[in-house]
Coordinates of C-alpha atoms and ligand atoms in Angstrom, one line a residue:
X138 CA -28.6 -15.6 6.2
X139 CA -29.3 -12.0 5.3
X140 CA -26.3 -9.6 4.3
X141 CA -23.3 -10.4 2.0
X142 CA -20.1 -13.0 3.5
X143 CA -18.1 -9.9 4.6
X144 CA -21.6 -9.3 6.8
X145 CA -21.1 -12.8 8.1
X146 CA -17.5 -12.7 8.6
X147 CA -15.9 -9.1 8.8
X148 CA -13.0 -8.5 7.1
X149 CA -11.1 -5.6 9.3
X150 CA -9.9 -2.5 7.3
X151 CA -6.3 -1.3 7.3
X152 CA -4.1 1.2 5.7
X153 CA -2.5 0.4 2.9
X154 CA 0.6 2.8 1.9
X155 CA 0.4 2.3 -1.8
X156 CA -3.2 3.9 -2.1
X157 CA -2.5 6.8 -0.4
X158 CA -3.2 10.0 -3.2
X159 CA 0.2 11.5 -2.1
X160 CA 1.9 8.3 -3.7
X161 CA -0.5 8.3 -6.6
X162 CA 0.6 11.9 -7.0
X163 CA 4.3 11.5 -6.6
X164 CA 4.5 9.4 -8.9
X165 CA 2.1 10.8 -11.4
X166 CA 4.5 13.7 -10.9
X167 CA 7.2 12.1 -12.0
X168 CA 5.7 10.8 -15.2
X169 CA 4.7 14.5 -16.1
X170 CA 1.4 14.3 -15.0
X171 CA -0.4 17.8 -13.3
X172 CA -2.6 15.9 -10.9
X173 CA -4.6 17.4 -8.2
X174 CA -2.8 19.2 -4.8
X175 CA -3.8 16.2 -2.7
X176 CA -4.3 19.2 -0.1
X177 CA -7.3 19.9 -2.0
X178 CA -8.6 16.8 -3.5
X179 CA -11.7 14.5 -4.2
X180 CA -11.1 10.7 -3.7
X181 CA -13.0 7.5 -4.4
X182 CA -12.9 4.4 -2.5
X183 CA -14.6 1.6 -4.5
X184 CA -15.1 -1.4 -1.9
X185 CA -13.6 0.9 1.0
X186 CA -14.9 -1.9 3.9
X187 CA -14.8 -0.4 7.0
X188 CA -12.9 2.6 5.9
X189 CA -9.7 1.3 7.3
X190 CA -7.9 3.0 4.6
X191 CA -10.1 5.8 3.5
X192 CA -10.9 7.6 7.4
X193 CA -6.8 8.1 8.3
X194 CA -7.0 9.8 4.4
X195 CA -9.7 12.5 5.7
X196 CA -8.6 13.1 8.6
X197 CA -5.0 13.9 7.5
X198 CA -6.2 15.5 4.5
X199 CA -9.1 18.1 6.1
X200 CA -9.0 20.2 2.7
X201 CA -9.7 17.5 0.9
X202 CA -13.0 15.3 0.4
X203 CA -13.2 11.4 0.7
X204 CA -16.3 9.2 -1.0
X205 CA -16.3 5.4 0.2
X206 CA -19.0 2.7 -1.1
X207 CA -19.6 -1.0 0.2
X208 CA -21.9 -4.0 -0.2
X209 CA -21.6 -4.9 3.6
X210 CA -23.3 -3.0 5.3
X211 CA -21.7 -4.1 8.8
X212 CA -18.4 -2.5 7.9
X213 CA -19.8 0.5 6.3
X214 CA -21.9 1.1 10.3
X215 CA -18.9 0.6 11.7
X216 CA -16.9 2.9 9.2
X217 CA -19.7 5.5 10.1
X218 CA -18.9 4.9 13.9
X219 CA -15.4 5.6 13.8
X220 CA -16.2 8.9 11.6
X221 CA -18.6 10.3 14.2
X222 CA -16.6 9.4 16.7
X223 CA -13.8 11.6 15.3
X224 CA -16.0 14.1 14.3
X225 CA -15.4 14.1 10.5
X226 CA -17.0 16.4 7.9
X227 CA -14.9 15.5 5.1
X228 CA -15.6 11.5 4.4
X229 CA -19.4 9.7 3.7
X230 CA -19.1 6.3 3.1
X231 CA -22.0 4.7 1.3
X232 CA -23.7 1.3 1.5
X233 CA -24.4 -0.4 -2.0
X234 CA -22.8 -2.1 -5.5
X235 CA -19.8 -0.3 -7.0
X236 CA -21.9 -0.9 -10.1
X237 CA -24.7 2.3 -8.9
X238 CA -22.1 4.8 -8.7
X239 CA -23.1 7.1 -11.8
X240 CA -22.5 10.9 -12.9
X241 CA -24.4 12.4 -9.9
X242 CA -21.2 11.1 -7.7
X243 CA -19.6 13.6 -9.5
X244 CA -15.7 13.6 -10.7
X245 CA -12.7 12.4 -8.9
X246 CA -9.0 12.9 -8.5
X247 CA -7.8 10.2 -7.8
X248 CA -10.4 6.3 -7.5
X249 CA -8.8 3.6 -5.6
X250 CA -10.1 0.1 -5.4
X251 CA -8.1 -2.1 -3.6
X252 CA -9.3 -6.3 -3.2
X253 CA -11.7 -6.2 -5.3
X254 CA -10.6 -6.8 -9.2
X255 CA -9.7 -10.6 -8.7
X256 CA -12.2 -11.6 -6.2
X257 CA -15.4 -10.2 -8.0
X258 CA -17.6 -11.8 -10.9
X259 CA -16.8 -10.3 -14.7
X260 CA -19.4 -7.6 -14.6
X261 CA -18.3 -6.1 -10.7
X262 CA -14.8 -6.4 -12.3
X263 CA -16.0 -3.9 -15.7
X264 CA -17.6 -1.7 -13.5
X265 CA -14.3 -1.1 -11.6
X266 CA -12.5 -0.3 -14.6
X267 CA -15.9 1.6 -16.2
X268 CA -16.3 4.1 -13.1
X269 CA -12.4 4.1 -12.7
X270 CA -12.4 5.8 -16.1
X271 CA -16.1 7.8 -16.3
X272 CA -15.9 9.5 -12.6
X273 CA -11.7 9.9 -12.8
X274 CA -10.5 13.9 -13.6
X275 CA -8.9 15.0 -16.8
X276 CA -5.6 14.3 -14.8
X277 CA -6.6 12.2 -12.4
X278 CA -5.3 8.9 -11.1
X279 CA -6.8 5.1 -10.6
X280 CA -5.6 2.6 -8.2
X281 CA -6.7 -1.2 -8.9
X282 CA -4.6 -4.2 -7.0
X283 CA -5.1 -7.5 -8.2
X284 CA -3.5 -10.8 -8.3
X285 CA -1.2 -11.4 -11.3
X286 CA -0.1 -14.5 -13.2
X287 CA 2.3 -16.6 -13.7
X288 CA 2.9 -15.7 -9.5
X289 CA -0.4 -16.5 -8.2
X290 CA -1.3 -19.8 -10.4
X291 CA 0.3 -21.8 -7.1
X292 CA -2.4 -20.0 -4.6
X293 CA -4.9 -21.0 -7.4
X294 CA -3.9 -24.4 -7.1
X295 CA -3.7 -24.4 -3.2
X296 CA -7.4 -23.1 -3.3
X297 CA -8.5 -25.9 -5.3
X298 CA -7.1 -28.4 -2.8
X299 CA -8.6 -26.3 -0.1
X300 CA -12.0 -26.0 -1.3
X301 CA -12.0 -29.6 -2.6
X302 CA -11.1 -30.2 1.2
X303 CA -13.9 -28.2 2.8
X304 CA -16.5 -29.9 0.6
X305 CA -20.0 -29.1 1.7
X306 CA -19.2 -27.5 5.0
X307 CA -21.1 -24.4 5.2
X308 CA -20.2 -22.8 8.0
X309 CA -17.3 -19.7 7.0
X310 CA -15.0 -20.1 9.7
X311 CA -15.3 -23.9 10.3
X312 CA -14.5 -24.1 6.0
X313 CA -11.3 -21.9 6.8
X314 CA -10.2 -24.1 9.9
X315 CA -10.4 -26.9 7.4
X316 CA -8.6 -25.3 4.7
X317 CA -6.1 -24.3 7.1
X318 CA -5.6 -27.8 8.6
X319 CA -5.3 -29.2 5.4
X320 CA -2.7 -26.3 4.3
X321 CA -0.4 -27.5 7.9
X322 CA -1.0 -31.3 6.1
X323 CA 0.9 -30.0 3.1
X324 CA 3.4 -28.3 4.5
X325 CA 4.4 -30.5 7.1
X326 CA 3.7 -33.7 5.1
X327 CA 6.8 -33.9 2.8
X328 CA 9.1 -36.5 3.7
X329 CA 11.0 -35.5 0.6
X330 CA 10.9 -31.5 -0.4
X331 CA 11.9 -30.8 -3.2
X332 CA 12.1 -26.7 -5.0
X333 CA 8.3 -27.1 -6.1
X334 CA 7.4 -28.5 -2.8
X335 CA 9.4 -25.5 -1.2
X336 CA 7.4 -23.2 -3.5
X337 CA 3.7 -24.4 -2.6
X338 CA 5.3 -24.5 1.1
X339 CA 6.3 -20.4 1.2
X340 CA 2.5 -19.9 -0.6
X341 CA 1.1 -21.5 2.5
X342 CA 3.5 -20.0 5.5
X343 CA 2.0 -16.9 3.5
X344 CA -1.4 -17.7 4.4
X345 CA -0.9 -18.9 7.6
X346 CA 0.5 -16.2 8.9
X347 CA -2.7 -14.5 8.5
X348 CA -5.7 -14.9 10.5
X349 CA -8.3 -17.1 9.9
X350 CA -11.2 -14.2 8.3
X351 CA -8.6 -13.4 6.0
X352 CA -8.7 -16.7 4.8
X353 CA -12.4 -17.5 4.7
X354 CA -12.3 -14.4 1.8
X355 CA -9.4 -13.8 -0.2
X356 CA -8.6 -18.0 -0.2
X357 CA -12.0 -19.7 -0.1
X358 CA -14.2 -16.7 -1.8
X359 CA -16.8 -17.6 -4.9
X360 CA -14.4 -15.7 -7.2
X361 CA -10.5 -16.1 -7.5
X362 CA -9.4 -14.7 -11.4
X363 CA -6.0 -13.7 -11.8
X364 CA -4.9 -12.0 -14.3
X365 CA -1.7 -11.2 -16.4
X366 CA -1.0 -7.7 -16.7
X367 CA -1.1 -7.4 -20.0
X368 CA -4.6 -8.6 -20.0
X369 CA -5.2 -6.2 -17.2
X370 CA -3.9 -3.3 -19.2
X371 CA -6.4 -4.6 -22.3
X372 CA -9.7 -4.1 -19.9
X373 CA -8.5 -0.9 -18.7
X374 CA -7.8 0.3 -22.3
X375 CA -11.2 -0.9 -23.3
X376 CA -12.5 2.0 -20.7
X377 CA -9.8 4.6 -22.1
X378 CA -7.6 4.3 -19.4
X379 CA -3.9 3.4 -20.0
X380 CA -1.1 2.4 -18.2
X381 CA 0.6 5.0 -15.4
X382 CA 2.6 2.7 -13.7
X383 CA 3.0 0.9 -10.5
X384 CA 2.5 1.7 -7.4
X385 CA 5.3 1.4 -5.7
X386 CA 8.6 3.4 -6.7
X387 CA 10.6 0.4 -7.3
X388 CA 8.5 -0.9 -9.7
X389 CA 9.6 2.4 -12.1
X390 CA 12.9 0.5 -12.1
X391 CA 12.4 -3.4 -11.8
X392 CA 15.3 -3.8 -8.9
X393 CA 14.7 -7.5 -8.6
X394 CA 15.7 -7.9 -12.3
X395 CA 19.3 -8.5 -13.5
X396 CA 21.3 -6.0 -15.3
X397 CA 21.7 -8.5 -18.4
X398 CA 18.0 -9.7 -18.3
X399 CA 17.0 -5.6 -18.1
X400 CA 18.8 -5.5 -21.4
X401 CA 17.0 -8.5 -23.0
X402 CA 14.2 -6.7 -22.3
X403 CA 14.9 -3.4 -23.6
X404 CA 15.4 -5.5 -27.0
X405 CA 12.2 -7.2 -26.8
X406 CA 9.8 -4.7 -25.7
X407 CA 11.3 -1.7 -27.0
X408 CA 9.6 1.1 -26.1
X409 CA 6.7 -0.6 -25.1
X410 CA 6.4 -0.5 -21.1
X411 CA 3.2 -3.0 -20.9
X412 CA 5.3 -5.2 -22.8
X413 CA 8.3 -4.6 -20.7
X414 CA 6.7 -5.1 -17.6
X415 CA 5.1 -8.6 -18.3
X416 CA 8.2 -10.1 -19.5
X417 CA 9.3 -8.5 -16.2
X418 CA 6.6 -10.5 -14.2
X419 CA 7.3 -13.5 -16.3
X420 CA 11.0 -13.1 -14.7
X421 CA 10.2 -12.7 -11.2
X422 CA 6.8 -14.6 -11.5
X423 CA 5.2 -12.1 -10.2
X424 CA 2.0 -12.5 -8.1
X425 CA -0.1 -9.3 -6.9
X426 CA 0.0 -5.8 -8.9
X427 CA -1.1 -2.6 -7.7
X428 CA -1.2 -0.5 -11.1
X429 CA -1.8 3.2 -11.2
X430 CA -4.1 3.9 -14.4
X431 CA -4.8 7.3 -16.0
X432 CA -6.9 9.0 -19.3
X433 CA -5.6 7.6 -22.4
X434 CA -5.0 11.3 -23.8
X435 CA -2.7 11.9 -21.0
X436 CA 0.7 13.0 -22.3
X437 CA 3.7 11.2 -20.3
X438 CA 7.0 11.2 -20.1
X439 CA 8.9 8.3 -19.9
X440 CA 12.1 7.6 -18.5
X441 CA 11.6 9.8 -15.8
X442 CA 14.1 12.8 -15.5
X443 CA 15.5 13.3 -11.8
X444 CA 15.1 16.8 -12.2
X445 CA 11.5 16.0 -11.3
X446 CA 12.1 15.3 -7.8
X447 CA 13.0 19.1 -7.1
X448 CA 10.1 20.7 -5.3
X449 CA 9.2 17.0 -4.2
X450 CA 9.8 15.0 -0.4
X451 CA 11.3 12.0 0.7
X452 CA 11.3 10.2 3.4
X453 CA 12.7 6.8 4.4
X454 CA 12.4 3.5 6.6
X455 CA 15.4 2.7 5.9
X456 CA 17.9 1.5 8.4
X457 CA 22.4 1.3 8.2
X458 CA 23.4 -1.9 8.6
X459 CA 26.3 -0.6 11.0
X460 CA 25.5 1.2 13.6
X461 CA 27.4 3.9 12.9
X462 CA 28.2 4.5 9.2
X463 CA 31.4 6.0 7.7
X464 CA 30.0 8.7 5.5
X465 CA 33.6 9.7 4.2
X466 CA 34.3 8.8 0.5
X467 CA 34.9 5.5 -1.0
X468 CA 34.0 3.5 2.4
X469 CA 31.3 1.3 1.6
X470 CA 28.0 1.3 3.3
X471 CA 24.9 -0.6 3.5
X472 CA 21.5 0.5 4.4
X473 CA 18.4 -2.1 4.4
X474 CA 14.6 -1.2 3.6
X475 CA 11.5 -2.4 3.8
X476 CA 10.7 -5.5 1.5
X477 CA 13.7 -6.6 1.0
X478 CA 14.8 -3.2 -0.4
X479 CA 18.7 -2.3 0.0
X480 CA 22.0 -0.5 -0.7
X481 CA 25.4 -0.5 -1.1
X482 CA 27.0 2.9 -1.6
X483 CA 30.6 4.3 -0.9
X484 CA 28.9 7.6 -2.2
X485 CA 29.5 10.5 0.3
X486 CA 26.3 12.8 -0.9
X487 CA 24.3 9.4 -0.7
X488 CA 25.3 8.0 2.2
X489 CA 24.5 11.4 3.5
X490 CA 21.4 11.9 2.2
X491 CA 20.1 8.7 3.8
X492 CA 21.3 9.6 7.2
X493 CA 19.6 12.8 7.0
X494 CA 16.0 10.8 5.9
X495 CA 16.9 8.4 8.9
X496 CA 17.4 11.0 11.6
X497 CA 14.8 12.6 10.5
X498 CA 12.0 9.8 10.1
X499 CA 9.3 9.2 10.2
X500 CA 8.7 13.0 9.2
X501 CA 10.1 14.2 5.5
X502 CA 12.8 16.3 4.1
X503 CA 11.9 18.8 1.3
X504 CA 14.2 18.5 -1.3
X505 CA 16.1 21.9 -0.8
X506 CA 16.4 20.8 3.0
X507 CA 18.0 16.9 1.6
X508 CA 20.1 19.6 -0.6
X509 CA 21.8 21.3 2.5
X510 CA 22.1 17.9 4.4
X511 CA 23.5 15.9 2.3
X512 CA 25.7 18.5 0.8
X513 CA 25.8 18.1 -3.2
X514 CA 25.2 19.4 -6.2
X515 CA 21.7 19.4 -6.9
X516 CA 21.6 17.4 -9.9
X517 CA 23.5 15.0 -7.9
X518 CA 21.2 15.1 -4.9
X519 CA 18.4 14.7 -7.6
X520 CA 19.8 11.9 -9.0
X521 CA 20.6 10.0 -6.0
X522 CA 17.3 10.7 -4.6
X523 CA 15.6 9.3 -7.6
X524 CA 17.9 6.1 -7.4
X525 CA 17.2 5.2 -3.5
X526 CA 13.6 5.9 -4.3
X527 CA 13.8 2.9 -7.3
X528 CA 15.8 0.8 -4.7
X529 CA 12.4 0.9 -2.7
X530 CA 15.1 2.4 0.3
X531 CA 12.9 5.9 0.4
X532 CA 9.3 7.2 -0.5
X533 CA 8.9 10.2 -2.4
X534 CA 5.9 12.5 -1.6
X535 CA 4.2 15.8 -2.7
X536 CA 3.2 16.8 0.9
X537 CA 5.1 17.3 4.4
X538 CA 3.5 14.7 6.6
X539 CA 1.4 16.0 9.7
X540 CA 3.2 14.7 12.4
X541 CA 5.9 15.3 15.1
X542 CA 9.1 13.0 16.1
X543 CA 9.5 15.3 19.3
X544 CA 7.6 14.6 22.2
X545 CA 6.3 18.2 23.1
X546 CA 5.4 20.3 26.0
X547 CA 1.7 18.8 25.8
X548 CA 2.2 15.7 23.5
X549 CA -1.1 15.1 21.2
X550 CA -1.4 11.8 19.9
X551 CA -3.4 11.4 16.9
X552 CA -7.1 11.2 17.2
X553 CA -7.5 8.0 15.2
X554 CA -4.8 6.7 17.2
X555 CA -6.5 7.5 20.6
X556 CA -10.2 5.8 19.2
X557 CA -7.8 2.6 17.8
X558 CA -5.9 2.5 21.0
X559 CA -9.1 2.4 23.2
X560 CA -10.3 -0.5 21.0
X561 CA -7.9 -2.9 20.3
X562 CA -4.0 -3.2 19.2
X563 CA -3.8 -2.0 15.9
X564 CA -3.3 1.5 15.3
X565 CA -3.0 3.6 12.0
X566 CA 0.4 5.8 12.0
X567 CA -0.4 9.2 10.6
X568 CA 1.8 8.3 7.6
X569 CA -0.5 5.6 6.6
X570 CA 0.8 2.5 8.6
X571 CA -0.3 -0.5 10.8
X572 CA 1.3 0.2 13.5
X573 CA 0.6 -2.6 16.3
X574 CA 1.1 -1.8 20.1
X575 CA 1.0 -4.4 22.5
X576 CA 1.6 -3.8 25.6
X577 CA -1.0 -2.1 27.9
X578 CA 1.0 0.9 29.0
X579 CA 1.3 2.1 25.3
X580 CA -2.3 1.7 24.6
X581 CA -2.9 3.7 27.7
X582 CA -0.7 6.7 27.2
X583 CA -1.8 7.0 23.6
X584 CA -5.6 7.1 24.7
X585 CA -4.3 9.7 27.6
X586 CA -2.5 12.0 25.0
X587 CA -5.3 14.4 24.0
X588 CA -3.1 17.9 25.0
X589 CA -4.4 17.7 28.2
X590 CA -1.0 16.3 29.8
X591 CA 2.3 18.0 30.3
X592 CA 5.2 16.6 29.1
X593 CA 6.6 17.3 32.4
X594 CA 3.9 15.6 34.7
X595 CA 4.5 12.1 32.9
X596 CA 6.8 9.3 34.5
X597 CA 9.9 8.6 33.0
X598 CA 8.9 5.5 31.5
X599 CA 5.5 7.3 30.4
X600 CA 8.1 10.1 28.7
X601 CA 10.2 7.4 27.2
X602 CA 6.9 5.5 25.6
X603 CA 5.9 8.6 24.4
X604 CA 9.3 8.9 22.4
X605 CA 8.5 5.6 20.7
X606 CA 4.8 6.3 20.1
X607 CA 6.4 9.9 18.0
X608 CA 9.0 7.7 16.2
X609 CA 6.4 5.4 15.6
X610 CA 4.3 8.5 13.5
X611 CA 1.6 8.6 16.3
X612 CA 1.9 12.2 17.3
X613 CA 0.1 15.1 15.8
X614 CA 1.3 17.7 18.0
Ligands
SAM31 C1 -11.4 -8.3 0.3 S1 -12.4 -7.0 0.9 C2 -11.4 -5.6 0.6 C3 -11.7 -4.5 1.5 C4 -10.7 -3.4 1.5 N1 -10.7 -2.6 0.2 C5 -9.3 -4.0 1.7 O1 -8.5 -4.1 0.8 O2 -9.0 -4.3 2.9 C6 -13.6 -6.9 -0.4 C7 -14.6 -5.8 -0.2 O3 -15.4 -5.7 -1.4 C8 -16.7 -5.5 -1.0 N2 -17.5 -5.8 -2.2 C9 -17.6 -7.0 -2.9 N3 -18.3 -6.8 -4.0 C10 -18.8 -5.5 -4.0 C11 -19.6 -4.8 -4.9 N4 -20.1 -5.4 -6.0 N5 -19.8 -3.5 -4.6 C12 -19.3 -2.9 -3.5 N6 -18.5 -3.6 -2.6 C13 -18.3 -4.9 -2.9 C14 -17.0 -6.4 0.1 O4 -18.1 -6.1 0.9 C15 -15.6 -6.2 0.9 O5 -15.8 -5.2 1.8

């Protein structure tokens, strides 16, 4: 068989929020750092696939250049495809071993390697952290995910019964059909559960859920090394890199951690944050991290002020519980996010701030626009931005996003969205989201939405579709 397993069995690309240089940035920002405009930016992709995350980047960000590189050489074609197809002049995506990128790639704002760290051998895994550091900016930011311990010790274990299982079979997809079969064994074997039993079974609905490719390469693939983060932290600081911090907003504040146990911590870890944050993981035996890295010389600051969310947006996914909230003083609401995210607030300038995110979503509110909206002071506005952002119930960003949530006169969808929708079901939002459509008639329209059809001409149900497709982020214009 020529080509790598990812030739053999493709492994689709998809967006993934947390990469995105506007969230690298954001948050750098509120650390003190003076990172690139991501308006007018370079960015790495190391192990970019198909460019599932990297093309939506460019063609969002047209000031801004995008580098991608890949062993398979299937994906990166098809990457290729979808960029000529859109016409882009901003993204190149290169076929070959993170390990030859070198000084002629030039320098980088921000390098973001996503799947890679814990499923590649020791040297793929130093050259991640070696480019990471030689081709990043002065201020520039790193991205690297990777499984953590103690969390992903139980899929460790799982892939030693599943590989046990699949023995000498070599045929990818028939090794995952075992693995899977043997997973359903498991899960629907115990006569007795018990809270391990429930454990191991929550691992497996995890990988169920997914489809079978996924689990032919991130389950059954020649490498699987988690790591704990402090050891992560140790490589990267071998390569002068340090700790930024994570790369989602909730993890500047560890949310899923008690009050009393946050307290523990402070006593134990002082001022150390790579210290604080693995006892953290030890608490909520964590599993996957997604660690933002910079220069070691890099001067942060640390807590973060709230004053550093002036100039900044926000914008939320965030829904009320009721369906009509009372905003007036003292009445206590509750809003629900994504992953598990929520809040409870009797707060009239918070309460109002979030309604003003939600009517306006998916676009974003600039700070001074939250300001007159949610009618507060601005430290107050600040600091209640700041907190809902911790809470994981908004996303902060540097950049207004390029999309409508009107349907207008001549409704343009975006031009990813059109090539996706003409393809298959899943569709990349222009705020960096899988968005899945699946019934015919949505497909259609967004394929038809190119500016050359009035608002007016469409049928009513076309016009009401087309509402969903903007609140879904799919319009440009
Ligand atoms: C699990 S996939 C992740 C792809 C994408 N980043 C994502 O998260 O969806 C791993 C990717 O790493 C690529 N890869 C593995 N080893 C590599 C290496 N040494 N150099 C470049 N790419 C590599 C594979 O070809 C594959 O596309």
């Amino acid at each position: 068989m020529s080509g790598t397993l990812y030739d053999a069995v493709p492994y689709p690309g998809y967006p993934f929020a947390q990469t995105h240089p506007d969230r690298l940035a954001a948050i750098a920002h509120l650390l003190g750092m003076h990172t690139a405009p991501v308006e007018h930016c370079r960015v790495l992709e190391l192990a970019c696939g198909d460019g599932g995350n990297l093309i939506p980047m460019a063609l969002t960000l047209p000031g801004s250049t995008f580098v991608g590189i890949d062993l398979a050489a299937g994906a990166i074609a098809q990457g290729r495809e979808t960029i000529a197809a859109l016409g882009l002049r901003n993204i190149e995506l290169r076929e070959g071993d993170v390990a030859t990128v070198d000084e002629s790639w030039g320098a980088f704002d921000y390098i973001l390697t996503h799947g890679l760290y814990s499923w590649a051998p020791a040297p793929v895994r130093d050259a991640v952290l070696r480019i990471s550091s030689e081709r990043l900016a002065a201020n520039g930011v790193a991205y690297v995910s990777y499984n953590a311990l103690p969390g992903a010790r139980i899929r460790q274990m799982l892939r030693e019964m599943m590989l046990f299982h699949a023995g000498e079979i070599e045929a990818p997809m028939e090794r995952a059909q075992q693995a899977r079969a043997l997973l359903d064994l498991i899960a629907q074997g115990q006569a007795k559960p018990d809270a391990f039993t429930e454990m191991v079974r929550s691992e497996i609905e995890r990988m169920t859920d997914r489809d079978l490719w996924a689990l032919v390469h991130d389950e059954l693939g020649e490498v699987y090394e988690p790591v704990y983060f402090h050891q992560f932290v140790e490589h990267a600081e071998q390569h002068g890199l340090q700790y930024l911090a994570g790369a989602n907003f909730y993890d500047l504040q560890d949310a899923a951690i008690t009050a009393d146990a946050q307290e523990v911590l402070g006593e134990i870890a002082e001022d150390d944050r790579v210290l604080r944050q693995q006892y953290a993981d030890f608490i909520r035996c964590r599993r996957f991290h997604h660690t933002l890295l910079c220069h070691a010389g890099v001067a942060l600051e640390w807590p973060v002020r709230a004053a550093r969310v002036e100039g900044m947006f926000a914008v939320t996914a965030a829904r009320p519980v009721a369906p009509h909230p009372d905003l007036a003083e003292g009445v206590e609401e509750e809003f629900r996010g994504p992953l598990d995210s929520g809040m409870k607030t009797g707060h009239p300038v918070a309460k109002a701030l979030l309604m003003a995110l939600i009517e306006s979503a998916p676009q974003a509110l600039s700070f001074e626009e939250l300001v007159s909206r949610a009618g507060g002071v601005r430290e107050d506005v600040a600091q209640i931005l700041l907190a809902t952002s911790m809470a994981g119930l908004t996303d902060l960003r540097t950049t207004r996003l390029p999309l409508v949530t009107e349907v207008s006169e001549r409704p343009v969808a975006s031009p990813l969205a059109r090539y996706q929708a003409a393809h298959g079901e899943d569709l990349t939002s222009l705020n960096h989201a899988t968005v899945r459509l699946a019934q015919d008639l949505e497909r259609r329209l967004a394929v038809s939405l190119d500016g050359s059809r009035k608002r007016a001409d469409l049928t009513v149900e076309e016009q009401t579709v087309a509402g969903n497709l903007a609140r879904l982020g799919l319009l440009a214009g």
